[in-house]
Coordinates of C-alpha atoms in Angstrom, one line a residue:
Chain A
M180 CA 21.3 242.7 -76.2
A181 CA 23.5 245.2 -77.5
A182 CA 26.4 242.8 -75.5
R183 CA 25.0 239.6 -77.0
A184 CA 25.3 241.2 -80.8
L185 CA 29.0 243.1 -80.4
Q186 CA 30.1 238.4 -78.7
T187 CA 28.2 237.3 -81.3
L188 CA 29.7 239.9 -84.3
L189 CA 33.6 239.1 -82.9
L190 CA 31.7 234.8 -83.0
C191 CA 31.2 235.9 -86.6
N192 CA 34.8 237.1 -87.6
V193 CA 36.2 234.6 -85.4
A194 CA 34.8 231.8 -86.9
L195 CA 34.7 232.7 -90.7
L196 CA 39.1 232.9 -89.8
L197 CA 39.2 229.6 -88.7
Q198 CA 37.1 229.2 -91.2
L199 CA 39.6 230.9 -93.9
L200 CA 42.7 229.1 -92.0
S201 CA 41.0 225.5 -92.0
P202 CA 43.7 222.6 -92.4
C203 CA 43.1 222.3 -96.2
T204 CA 40.9 219.0 -96.5
G205 CA 38.6 217.4 -99.7
L206 CA 40.1 219.2 -102.3
S207 CA 42.0 217.2 -104.4
L208 CA 41.8 217.3 -108.9
D209 CA 38.7 214.5 -108.7
T210 CA 36.3 216.3 -106.2
V211 CA 37.2 219.8 -108.1
R212 CA 35.7 217.8 -111.0
E213 CA 33.4 215.9 -109.9
F214 CA 32.1 219.2 -109.1
L215 CA 32.3 221.6 -112.0
T216 CA 30.6 217.7 -113.5
G217 CA 27.7 218.7 -111.9
E218 CA 27.6 222.3 -112.2
E219 CA 27.2 221.6 -116.6
D220 CA 24.0 220.0 -115.3
T221 CA 22.1 222.5 -113.6
I222 CA 24.0 225.2 -115.7
V223 CA 22.3 223.5 -118.9
F224 CA 18.8 223.0 -116.7
S225 CA 19.1 226.5 -115.8
L226 CA 19.6 227.9 -119.9
I227 CA 16.6 225.1 -120.6
E228 CA 13.9 227.4 -118.2
R229 CA 15.6 230.6 -118.7
A230 CA 14.4 230.2 -123.1
R231 CA 10.8 229.0 -121.9
Y232 CA 10.1 232.0 -122.2
P233 CA 10.4 235.4 -124.1
L234 CA 13.1 237.8 -124.2
N235 CA 10.3 240.1 -121.5
R236 CA 12.2 243.0 -122.5
P237 CA 11.2 245.7 -120.5
A238 CA 12.1 243.8 -117.3
Y239 CA 15.8 244.7 -118.3
D240 CA 14.7 248.7 -119.6
P241 CA 15.2 251.4 -116.7
A242 CA 12.9 253.9 -118.0
Y243 CA 10.5 250.6 -117.8
L244 CA 9.5 252.0 -113.6
G245 CA 9.8 255.2 -114.1
F246 CA 10.1 257.5 -112.1
G247 CA 11.2 257.8 -108.5
P248 CA 14.4 257.2 -106.4
R249 CA 15.1 254.2 -108.2
H250 CA 14.4 255.1 -111.7
D251 CA 17.9 254.2 -112.6
A252 CA 17.5 250.6 -112.2
S253 CA 16.5 247.9 -114.2
F254 CA 13.4 245.8 -112.9
A255 CA 16.0 243.0 -113.0
E256 CA 18.5 244.5 -111.0
L257 CA 16.1 246.1 -108.3
F258 CA 15.4 241.6 -108.2
V259 CA 17.9 239.9 -108.4
R260 CA 19.3 242.8 -105.0
E261 CA 16.2 241.6 -103.5
S262 CA 16.4 238.2 -104.1
E263 CA 20.4 238.5 -103.0
A264 CA 19.1 240.1 -99.5
V265 CA 16.8 237.9 -99.4
Q266 CA 19.4 234.8 -99.8
S267 CA 21.3 236.5 -96.7
K268 CA 19.6 237.2 -93.8
V269 CA 21.5 235.9 -91.0
R270 CA 20.7 236.8 -86.6
F271 CA 23.3 239.3 -86.5
I272 CA 23.8 242.4 -88.5
H273 CA 28.0 242.4 -89.9
P274 CA 29.3 243.0 -91.8
R275 CA 30.7 239.7 -93.4
P276 CA 29.2 238.0 -96.2
A277 CA 26.3 235.9 -94.7
G278 CA 23.5 232.9 -95.4
R279 CA 23.5 232.0 -98.6
Y280 CA 27.1 234.3 -98.4
Q281 CA 28.6 232.3 -96.0
S282 CA 29.3 229.8 -98.2
L283 CA 32.7 230.7 -99.9
L284 CA 30.8 229.4 -103.9
E285 CA 28.6 231.9 -103.3
I286 CA 29.0 235.7 -104.3
P287 CA 25.7 238.3 -104.6
F288 CA 26.6 240.6 -107.1
F289 CA 25.2 243.4 -105.1
A290 CA 27.0 243.0 -101.6
Y291 CA 25.0 242.9 -98.9
R292 CA 24.9 244.8 -95.0
V293 CA 22.0 243.5 -94.1
P294 CA 19.3 244.8 -92.6
F295 CA 17.8 242.4 -90.0
A296 CA 18.0 238.5 -89.1
M297 CA 17.1 235.3 -89.8
A298 CA 19.5 232.2 -89.1
P299 CA 22.9 231.8 -87.0
P300 CA 26.0 231.9 -89.3
F301 CA 27.3 228.7 -90.2
N302 CA 31.3 227.3 -88.7
F303 CA 32.1 226.4 -93.4
T304 CA 35.4 224.8 -93.7
S305 CA 37.8 226.7 -96.4
E306 CA 39.6 225.4 -98.8
L307 CA 41.6 228.6 -100.1
Y308 CA 44.2 230.6 -98.8
P309 CA 42.9 233.7 -97.6
A310 CA 44.0 236.6 -99.4
P311 CA 42.5 235.5 -102.3
A312 CA 39.5 233.8 -101.5
F313 CA 36.8 236.5 -103.1
V314 CA 38.0 237.0 -106.1
N315 CA 35.7 237.2 -108.4
V316 CA 34.3 238.1 -111.7
N317 CA 30.6 239.0 -111.9
D318 CA 30.4 241.7 -113.3
A319 CA 32.0 240.4 -116.2
I320 CA 29.5 237.5 -115.2
W321 CA 25.8 240.3 -115.2
S322 CA 27.3 241.5 -119.1
T323 CA 27.8 238.8 -120.4
Y324 CA 24.8 236.9 -119.1
F325 CA 22.5 240.6 -119.8
N326 CA 24.4 241.6 -123.3
D327 CA 25.2 238.8 -125.2
L328 CA 24.4 235.0 -123.5
L329 CA 20.0 236.6 -123.3
P330 CA 19.5 237.3 -126.8
L331 CA 20.4 233.4 -127.8
L332 CA 18.8 232.1 -125.5
A333 CA 15.5 234.4 -125.3
K334 CA 12.3 232.1 -126.3
N335 CA 11.0 234.4 -130.2
G336 CA 8.2 235.5 -129.2
S337 CA 5.9 239.4 -127.4
D338 CA 6.3 239.9 -123.9
D339 CA 4.7 237.9 -122.3
G340 CA 4.5 239.8 -119.4
N341 CA 6.0 237.2 -116.7
Y342 CA 8.2 239.4 -115.5
A343 CA 9.6 238.3 -112.0
V344 CA 9.2 234.4 -113.2
T345 CA 11.0 235.8 -116.3
V346 CA 14.3 237.5 -114.1
D347 CA 13.5 234.6 -111.6
T348 CA 15.2 232.3 -114.5
D349 CA 17.7 235.5 -115.4
L350 CA 18.5 234.7 -111.3
A351 CA 18.6 230.7 -111.3
C352 CA 21.4 231.0 -114.7
L353 CA 23.8 234.0 -112.5
Q354 CA 23.6 232.2 -109.9
V355 CA 25.2 229.1 -111.5
L356 CA 27.3 230.7 -113.2
S357 CA 29.0 232.6 -110.9
R358 CA 29.5 229.0 -108.7
R359 CA 31.1 227.8 -111.8
I360 CA 33.1 230.3 -113.0
N361 CA 34.1 231.9 -109.6
Y362 CA 35.4 228.6 -108.4
G363 CA 38.0 229.2 -110.3
R364 CA 39.7 230.1 -107.3
F365 CA 39.0 226.2 -106.2
V366 CA 40.9 225.1 -109.6
A367 CA 43.7 227.3 -108.9
E368 CA 44.3 226.8 -105.6
T369 CA 43.9 223.0 -105.8
K370 CA 46.7 223.6 -109.1
F371 CA 48.4 225.8 -106.6
R372 CA 48.8 222.2 -104.6
G373 CA 50.2 219.6 -107.1
D374 CA 52.6 221.6 -107.7
Q375 CA 54.4 224.5 -105.4
Q376 CA 57.5 225.2 -107.5
T377 CA 56.5 225.8 -110.5
Y378 CA 53.8 228.1 -109.5
T379 CA 55.4 230.0 -106.9
S380 CA 58.3 230.6 -109.8
L381 CA 55.8 232.0 -111.7
I382 CA 53.6 233.9 -109.1
Q383 CA 56.6 235.6 -108.7
S384 CA 57.2 236.8 -112.1
K385 CA 54.0 238.2 -111.5
D386 CA 54.6 236.2 -115.4
R387 CA 50.7 235.7 -116.2
D388 CA 51.2 235.3 -120.3
A389 CA 52.9 231.7 -118.6
L390 CA 50.2 231.4 -115.4
M391 CA 47.3 231.3 -118.1
K392 CA 49.6 228.9 -120.6
L393 CA 49.9 226.6 -117.6
L394 CA 46.8 226.4 -116.7
T395 CA 45.4 225.1 -120.3
S396 CA 44.1 221.9 -121.9
E397 CA 43.4 222.0 -125.1
A398 CA 42.4 218.8 -124.7
Q399 CA 39.9 219.2 -121.7
E400 CA 38.4 221.5 -122.4
D401 CA 37.2 220.8 -125.6
V402 CA 35.5 217.7 -124.0
V403 CA 33.6 219.8 -121.9
K404 CA 33.4 221.5 -124.8
R405 CA 31.9 218.5 -126.5
R406 CA 30.3 216.8 -123.2
V407 CA 28.1 221.1 -122.4
Q408 CA 26.3 220.0 -126.1
K409 CA 25.3 216.9 -125.2
K410 CA 24.6 217.2 -122.4
A411 CA 21.7 220.4 -124.0
V412 CA 20.9 217.6 -126.8
V413 CA 19.8 214.6 -124.1
F414 CA 17.7 217.3 -121.4
G415 CA 16.3 219.5 -124.0
Q416 CA 14.4 216.9 -126.0
S417 CA 10.6 216.3 -126.0
I418 CA 11.1 212.9 -124.4
T419 CA 8.9 210.3 -125.2
L420 CA 7.5 207.1 -124.2
D421 CA 8.4 205.1 -127.2
G422 CA 10.4 207.9 -128.8
P423 CA 14.5 206.9 -128.3
I424 CA 16.8 209.6 -127.3
E425 CA 19.1 212.0 -129.7
T426 CA 22.5 212.6 -128.3
D427 CA 23.8 214.5 -131.2
A428 CA 22.2 217.5 -132.7
R429 CA 24.0 216.1 -136.3
N430 CA 21.7 213.9 -136.3
S431 CA 18.8 214.9 -135.2
S432 CA 18.3 218.8 -137.1
Q433 CA 14.7 218.2 -137.7
A434 CA 14.3 217.7 -133.6
K435 CA 14.1 220.5 -132.2
F436 CA 15.6 221.3 -129.0
K437 CA 14.7 223.8 -125.8
V438 CA 18.1 225.9 -126.0
D439 CA 20.3 225.8 -129.1
P440 CA 22.8 223.0 -128.5
S441 CA 25.8 225.3 -130.5
V442 CA 25.2 228.4 -127.3
V443 CA 25.7 226.3 -125.1
Y444 CA 29.0 224.8 -126.5
K445 CA 29.9 228.8 -127.6
L446 CA 29.2 229.7 -124.2
Y447 CA 31.4 228.2 -122.7
D448 CA 34.1 228.0 -125.9
Q449 CA 34.1 231.6 -125.0
W450 CA 32.7 232.7 -121.5
V451 CA 33.4 230.2 -119.1
I452 CA 35.9 228.4 -119.7
P453 CA 38.3 231.8 -120.0
L454 CA 36.2 233.8 -117.3
T455 CA 36.9 230.8 -114.8
K456 CA 41.0 231.0 -116.6
Q457 CA 41.5 234.7 -115.5
V458 CA 39.5 234.2 -111.7
E459 CA 43.0 231.4 -111.7
V460 CA 45.1 233.8 -112.5
E461 CA 43.9 236.9 -110.4
Y462 CA 43.8 233.6 -107.2
L463 CA 47.5 232.9 -108.1
L464 CA 49.1 236.1 -108.1
H465 CA 47.5 236.7 -104.8
R466 CA 47.9 233.3 -102.9
L467 CA 51.1 234.1 -102.0
D468 CA 50.1 237.2 -100.5
Chain B
M240 CA 0.7 261.8 -106.2
A241 CA -1.6 260.2 -104.4
A242 CA -4.6 261.1 -107.1
R243 CA -1.9 258.8 -109.0
A244 CA -2.1 256.1 -106.7
L245 CA -5.9 255.8 -106.7
Q246 CA -5.6 256.5 -110.9
T247 CA -3.3 253.3 -111.3
L248 CA -4.9 251.1 -108.3
L249 CA -8.7 252.0 -110.2
L250 CA -6.9 250.6 -113.1
C251 CA -5.6 247.5 -111.2
N252 CA -8.7 246.5 -110.0
V253 CA -10.2 247.2 -113.9
A254 CA -7.5 245.2 -115.8
L255 CA -8.2 242.3 -112.9
L256 CA -11.6 243.1 -114.2
L257 CA -10.9 242.5 -117.9
Q258 CA -8.5 240.0 -117.3
L259 CA -11.0 237.4 -115.8
L260 CA -13.5 238.8 -118.4
S261 CA -12.1 238.3 -121.5
P262 CA -12.8 236.7 -124.3
C263 CA -11.3 232.6 -124.0
T264 CA -9.1 232.2 -126.6
G265 CA -6.7 230.0 -125.9
L266 CA -6.7 227.5 -123.8
S267 CA -7.7 223.7 -126.4
L268 CA -6.4 220.5 -125.2
D269 CA -3.1 220.9 -126.9
T270 CA -2.3 223.6 -126.0
V271 CA -2.8 222.1 -122.0
R272 CA -1.4 219.2 -122.9
E273 CA 1.2 220.9 -123.9
F274 CA 2.1 222.8 -120.2
L275 CA 1.3 219.8 -118.9
T276 CA 4.9 218.2 -120.8
G277 CA 6.5 221.2 -120.2
E278 CA 5.6 221.1 -116.5
E279 CA 7.5 218.0 -116.5
D280 CA 11.1 219.0 -117.2
T281 CA 10.4 221.8 -114.8
I282 CA 9.2 219.5 -112.1
V283 CA 12.2 216.8 -113.0
F284 CA 14.7 219.4 -112.9
S285 CA 13.9 220.8 -109.7
L286 CA 14.0 217.7 -108.1
I287 CA 17.5 216.9 -109.4
E288 CA 18.5 219.9 -107.5
R289 CA 17.2 219.3 -104.3
A290 CA 19.1 216.1 -104.2
R291 CA 21.9 217.7 -105.0
Y292 CA 22.2 218.4 -101.1
P293 CA 21.9 216.9 -98.0
L294 CA 18.2 217.4 -95.7
N295 CA 19.9 220.1 -93.5
R296 CA 16.6 219.7 -91.7
P297 CA 17.7 222.7 -89.7
A298 CA 16.0 224.7 -92.2
Y299 CA 13.3 222.8 -91.4
D300 CA 12.9 223.1 -87.9
P301 CA 11.5 226.2 -86.2
A302 CA 13.7 225.8 -82.8
Y303 CA 16.7 226.5 -85.6
L304 CA 15.9 230.1 -85.1
G305 CA 16.1 230.8 -81.7
F306 CA 14.4 234.1 -79.9
G307 CA 12.7 236.8 -81.4
P308 CA 9.4 237.7 -83.4
R309 CA 10.0 235.0 -86.0
H310 CA 10.7 232.6 -83.2
D311 CA 7.4 230.4 -84.3
A312 CA 8.1 230.0 -88.0
S313 CA 11.4 227.8 -89.9
F314 CA 13.8 228.9 -92.2
A315 CA 12.4 228.0 -95.1
E316 CA 9.2 229.2 -94.0
L317 CA 10.6 233.1 -93.6
F318 CA 12.3 232.2 -96.7
V319 CA 9.8 231.7 -98.9
R320 CA 7.7 234.0 -97.6
E321 CA 10.3 237.0 -98.5
S322 CA 11.1 235.5 -101.7
E323 CA 7.1 235.6 -102.4
A324 CA 7.4 238.8 -101.1
V325 CA 9.9 240.5 -103.9
Q326 CA 8.4 238.2 -106.0
S327 CA 5.3 240.0 -105.8
K328 CA 6.5 243.8 -106.2
V329 CA 4.5 246.2 -108.3
R330 CA 4.4 250.2 -108.6
F331 CA 1.0 250.6 -106.6
I332 CA 0.1 248.5 -103.1
H333 CA -3.1 247.3 -103.9
P334 CA -5.0 244.5 -102.5
R335 CA -4.8 242.2 -105.7
P336 CA -1.9 239.8 -106.0
A337 CA 0.3 241.9 -107.7
G338 CA 4.4 241.1 -109.7
R339 CA 4.6 236.7 -110.3
Y340 CA 1.2 236.5 -108.9
Q341 CA -0.8 238.3 -111.6
S342 CA -0.6 235.6 -113.5
L343 CA -3.2 233.5 -112.8
L344 CA -0.5 231.1 -113.7
E345 CA 1.0 231.1 -110.2
I346 CA -0.5 231.1 -106.3
P347 CA 1.8 232.0 -104.0
F348 CA 2.0 230.1 -100.5
F349 CA 1.2 232.9 -98.4
A350 CA -0.5 235.7 -98.9
Y351 CA 0.3 239.4 -99.3
R352 CA 0.1 243.3 -99.1
V353 CA 2.9 244.5 -100.9
P354 CA 5.0 247.5 -99.2
F355 CA 6.3 248.8 -101.8
A356 CA 6.6 248.9 -105.1
M357 CA 8.3 247.7 -108.5
A358 CA 7.1 247.5 -111.4
P359 CA 3.6 248.8 -113.3
P360 CA 0.8 245.0 -113.8
F361 CA 0.3 244.0 -116.8
N362 CA -3.0 243.5 -118.5
F363 CA -3.2 239.4 -118.6
T364 CA -5.3 237.3 -120.3
S365 CA -7.4 234.6 -118.7
E366 CA -9.2 231.8 -120.1
L367 CA -11.0 231.0 -116.9
Y368 CA -14.2 232.2 -115.3
P369 CA -14.0 234.6 -112.6
A370 CA -16.0 232.7 -109.0
P371 CA -13.4 229.6 -108.6
A372 CA -10.0 231.4 -110.7
F373 CA -8.9 231.5 -108.0
V374 CA -9.3 227.3 -106.2
N375 CA -5.9 226.2 -105.2
V376 CA -4.2 223.3 -102.8
N377 CA -1.0 225.6 -101.9
D378 CA -2.2 224.1 -98.1
A379 CA -1.5 220.3 -99.8
I380 CA 1.3 220.8 -102.0
W381 CA 3.1 222.6 -98.5
S382 CA 2.2 219.9 -96.5
T383 CA 3.2 217.0 -98.7
Y384 CA 6.7 218.5 -100.0
F385 CA 8.2 218.7 -96.8
N386 CA 6.1 215.5 -94.9
D387 CA 6.0 212.9 -97.8
L388 CA 8.9 214.0 -100.6
L389 CA 12.0 215.7 -99.0
P390 CA 12.7 213.4 -96.4
L391 CA 12.8 210.4 -100.2
L392 CA 14.7 213.4 -102.2
A393 CA 17.4 214.4 -100.2
K394 CA 21.0 213.0 -101.0
N395 CA 22.3 211.0 -97.5
G396 CA 24.7 212.8 -96.3
S397 CA 25.2 215.2 -92.1
D398 CA 24.2 218.7 -92.9
D399 CA 26.5 220.8 -94.8
G400 CA 24.9 223.9 -94.3
N401 CA 24.3 225.5 -96.7
Y402 CA 20.7 226.6 -95.5
A403 CA 19.9 228.8 -98.2
V404 CA 21.2 227.1 -101.4
T405 CA 19.2 224.6 -100.4
V406 CA 15.4 226.5 -99.5
D407 CA 15.8 228.1 -102.3
T408 CA 16.3 224.4 -104.6
D409 CA 12.6 223.7 -102.7
L410 CA 11.0 227.2 -103.2
A411 CA 11.4 226.0 -106.8
C412 CA 10.6 223.2 -106.7
L413 CA 7.2 224.8 -104.6
Q414 CA 6.4 226.7 -107.9
V415 CA 6.5 224.5 -110.1
L416 CA 4.5 222.2 -108.6
S417 CA 2.4 224.8 -107.7
R418 CA 1.4 226.4 -111.4
R419 CA 1.1 222.2 -111.8
I420 CA -1.3 221.5 -110.0
N421 CA -2.6 224.3 -109.7
Y422 CA -3.4 224.2 -113.7
G423 CA -5.5 221.7 -112.6
R424 CA -8.6 225.0 -112.8
F425 CA -7.0 225.4 -116.7
V426 CA -7.5 221.6 -117.3
A427 CA -11.1 222.0 -116.1
E428 CA -12.5 225.0 -117.5
T429 CA -11.0 223.5 -121.3
K430 CA -12.9 220.2 -120.5
F431 CA -16.3 221.6 -119.2
R432 CA -16.3 223.8 -122.4
G433 CA -16.1 220.6 -124.7
D434 CA -19.3 219.0 -122.5
Q435 CA -21.0 221.7 -120.9
Q436 CA -23.9 220.0 -120.8
T437 CA -22.4 216.8 -119.0
Y438 CA -21.1 219.1 -117.5
T439 CA -23.1 221.0 -116.3
S440 CA -25.6 218.6 -115.6
L441 CA -23.6 217.0 -112.8
I442 CA -22.0 220.4 -110.7
Q443 CA -25.7 221.6 -111.3
S444 CA -26.1 218.2 -108.7
K445 CA -23.8 218.4 -106.8
D446 CA -21.8 214.8 -107.3
R447 CA -18.6 214.8 -107.0
D448 CA -17.6 211.0 -107.8
A449 CA -19.0 211.2 -110.8
L450 CA -17.0 214.7 -112.0
M451 CA -14.2 212.5 -110.6
K452 CA -14.6 209.8 -112.6
L453 CA -15.7 211.8 -116.1
L454 CA -12.6 213.8 -115.7
T455 CA -10.4 210.5 -115.3
S456 CA -8.1 208.7 -118.4
E457 CA -6.2 205.9 -116.2
A458 CA -4.9 205.3 -119.9
Q459 CA -3.3 208.5 -119.7
E460 CA -2.2 209.3 -116.5
D461 CA -0.2 206.0 -117.2
V462 CA 1.2 207.4 -120.2
V463 CA 2.1 210.4 -118.1
K464 CA 3.7 208.7 -114.5
R465 CA 5.7 206.3 -117.0
R466 CA 6.8 209.6 -119.1
V467 CA 8.1 212.3 -116.2
Q468 CA 9.9 207.6 -114.9
K469 CA 11.8 208.2 -118.0
K470 CA 12.1 211.6 -118.2
A471 CA 14.1 210.8 -113.9
V472 CA 16.2 208.2 -116.1
V473 CA 17.7 210.5 -119.2
F474 CA 17.5 213.6 -117.0
G475 CA 19.6 212.7 -114.0
Q476 CA 22.4 210.3 -115.1
S477 CA 26.1 211.6 -115.1
I478 CA 26.7 211.6 -118.8
T479 CA 29.9 211.1 -121.1
L480 CA 31.1 211.9 -123.9
D481 CA 30.7 209.1 -125.8
G482 CA 28.4 206.4 -123.7
P483 CA 24.7 205.7 -123.8
I484 CA 22.4 207.0 -122.5
E485 CA 20.6 204.7 -120.6
T486 CA 16.2 205.3 -120.7
D487 CA 15.1 202.3 -118.7
A488 CA 15.4 202.2 -115.1
R489 CA 15.4 198.8 -115.2
N490 CA 18.1 198.0 -117.9
S491 CA 20.4 200.5 -115.9
S492 CA 20.4 199.1 -111.6
Q493 CA 24.2 200.0 -111.7
A494 CA 23.7 203.0 -112.8
K495 CA 22.9 205.6 -109.6
F496 CA 20.7 208.1 -110.8
K497 CA 19.9 212.7 -109.1
V498 CA 17.3 211.1 -107.8
D499 CA 15.5 207.7 -108.0
P500 CA 13.0 207.4 -110.9
S501 CA 10.7 205.5 -109.2
V502 CA 10.1 208.8 -107.1
V503 CA 9.6 210.4 -109.1
Y504 CA 6.4 207.8 -110.7
K505 CA 5.6 208.1 -106.6
L506 CA 4.9 212.0 -106.7
Y507 CA 2.5 211.8 -109.2
D508 CA 0.5 208.5 -109.1
Q509 CA -0.2 209.6 -105.4
W510 CA 0.3 213.5 -105.7
V511 CA 0.6 215.1 -108.4
I512 CA -2.4 213.5 -110.1
P513 CA -5.0 213.4 -106.8
L514 CA -4.6 216.8 -106.6
T515 CA -4.3 218.1 -110.2
K516 CA -8.1 216.1 -110.0
Q517 CA -8.7 217.8 -107.3
V518 CA -8.1 221.2 -108.1
E519 CA -9.8 220.2 -111.4
V520 CA -13.2 219.0 -109.0
E521 CA -13.4 222.6 -106.8
Y522 CA -13.6 224.5 -109.4
L523 CA -15.5 223.0 -111.6
L524 CA -18.2 222.5 -107.8
H525 CA -18.5 227.1 -108.4
R526 CA -18.1 227.2 -112.2
L527 CA -22.0 227.6 -112.7
D528 CA -21.3 230.2 -109.4

């Protein structure tokens, strides 16, 4: 049994190595754009779901759980830790990302050594370069989400006690924001391959500012921000059988949206896009390691 | 410590009892309708999220997990069991529904005795009558979801290995369908209170068919089915910055929707509405116990 576990451990690592060294196929500006556009819908859906609940402050207050060995963590943190542990489970204990986190698209907020086993590893292919494949800004996403976004999102109203349900919707928001923002690795790899010469020289001179400038397209970012705002309008209104569909928050000041469309614009403007570019720059700076 | 645990255990049961016996306030045909309409959006969102992934058949095949003590369960079943365990955690071990499942809106698919503790109990109020408060059709929802709905929902394409992510979207669908369908208890309670005399006589004669007839409004059901189909059209299309919003699947045969709107119509027509009415009838039959 120990021999079998060791064999599987070796196989896992070989599989991961093969994944990271596998031929770079399937990544193009079109597939990248398609993925990012699809994630917009998921992000808006998940924000709308969170906005159904009041803030439910005790869920985020370490004092709420009171005494005991876990007294320094909030309910939300423990909930995310334990949910990520469930979503990591693979057949054998091994020190590599497991389960949900075998996919390079998914990065846990709390890295885990999984206590026991649920499923065999899957041989994912990867388009990322090995050295910076695990670049991520999950810490920034975590603090931005709870400190900046959540207060703008939660429904007004008193504590309703639905902490697990509420935090489950937080987890959905965190996971899709993490996947979307850390996808900057894939964006950077695609752009690098499209113009290796320019990027190589900027990476060699460690010129962060020039890289950031090269990665920035204000016109494209403007389209994205206005599109997610429109999605918040379309997905966040009350649909009736015969009524018209609003498409512009400015035309419908009377309408009530489940999430304020300007908050979704701000989320992209101030956090999603800047953090994604931060991931891109970090990835590129290690692209030649 | 043991005394404190016992004290809390007693408090939990008293809290649950108080919850079930608390004055019946806040429930009206308007609040019931508002809740059910809101759940439609969540259901359509969760179906759209599941439809992003292929079927990923191994996740549902007990053979996939191979040997071991858990060989008779599928990855999906274990994933749901363990996620529900996380979502149940309360401070002390006690045999009552806990955590997420303290709320009478939420019913687990796998009942749990929680191994350890995360949060103190919250004193929910309830509008349900105690005897039939735990009526539910989760078994039927489980089998309908996996056998009937999922094959109509999953994206065409080969296994992509994202089993945990995929099953996480299944769990979201299952949980909202469970909440929506088992909300039939609240619908039944509201209708009972609106016409106690008629209902009492039908309940006393155990006349299932007459109860079902009394609970049925074909005109209202038709509005609901067509509205959820419209929501699938509006929420499931690709939104562009300048393009129009489709509102009718029949006008847009060329458009591709993320979930076939006719599947959402069928979901309500064949499963959600009939199962809800089944819950209503079961609840009413025990309303005088």
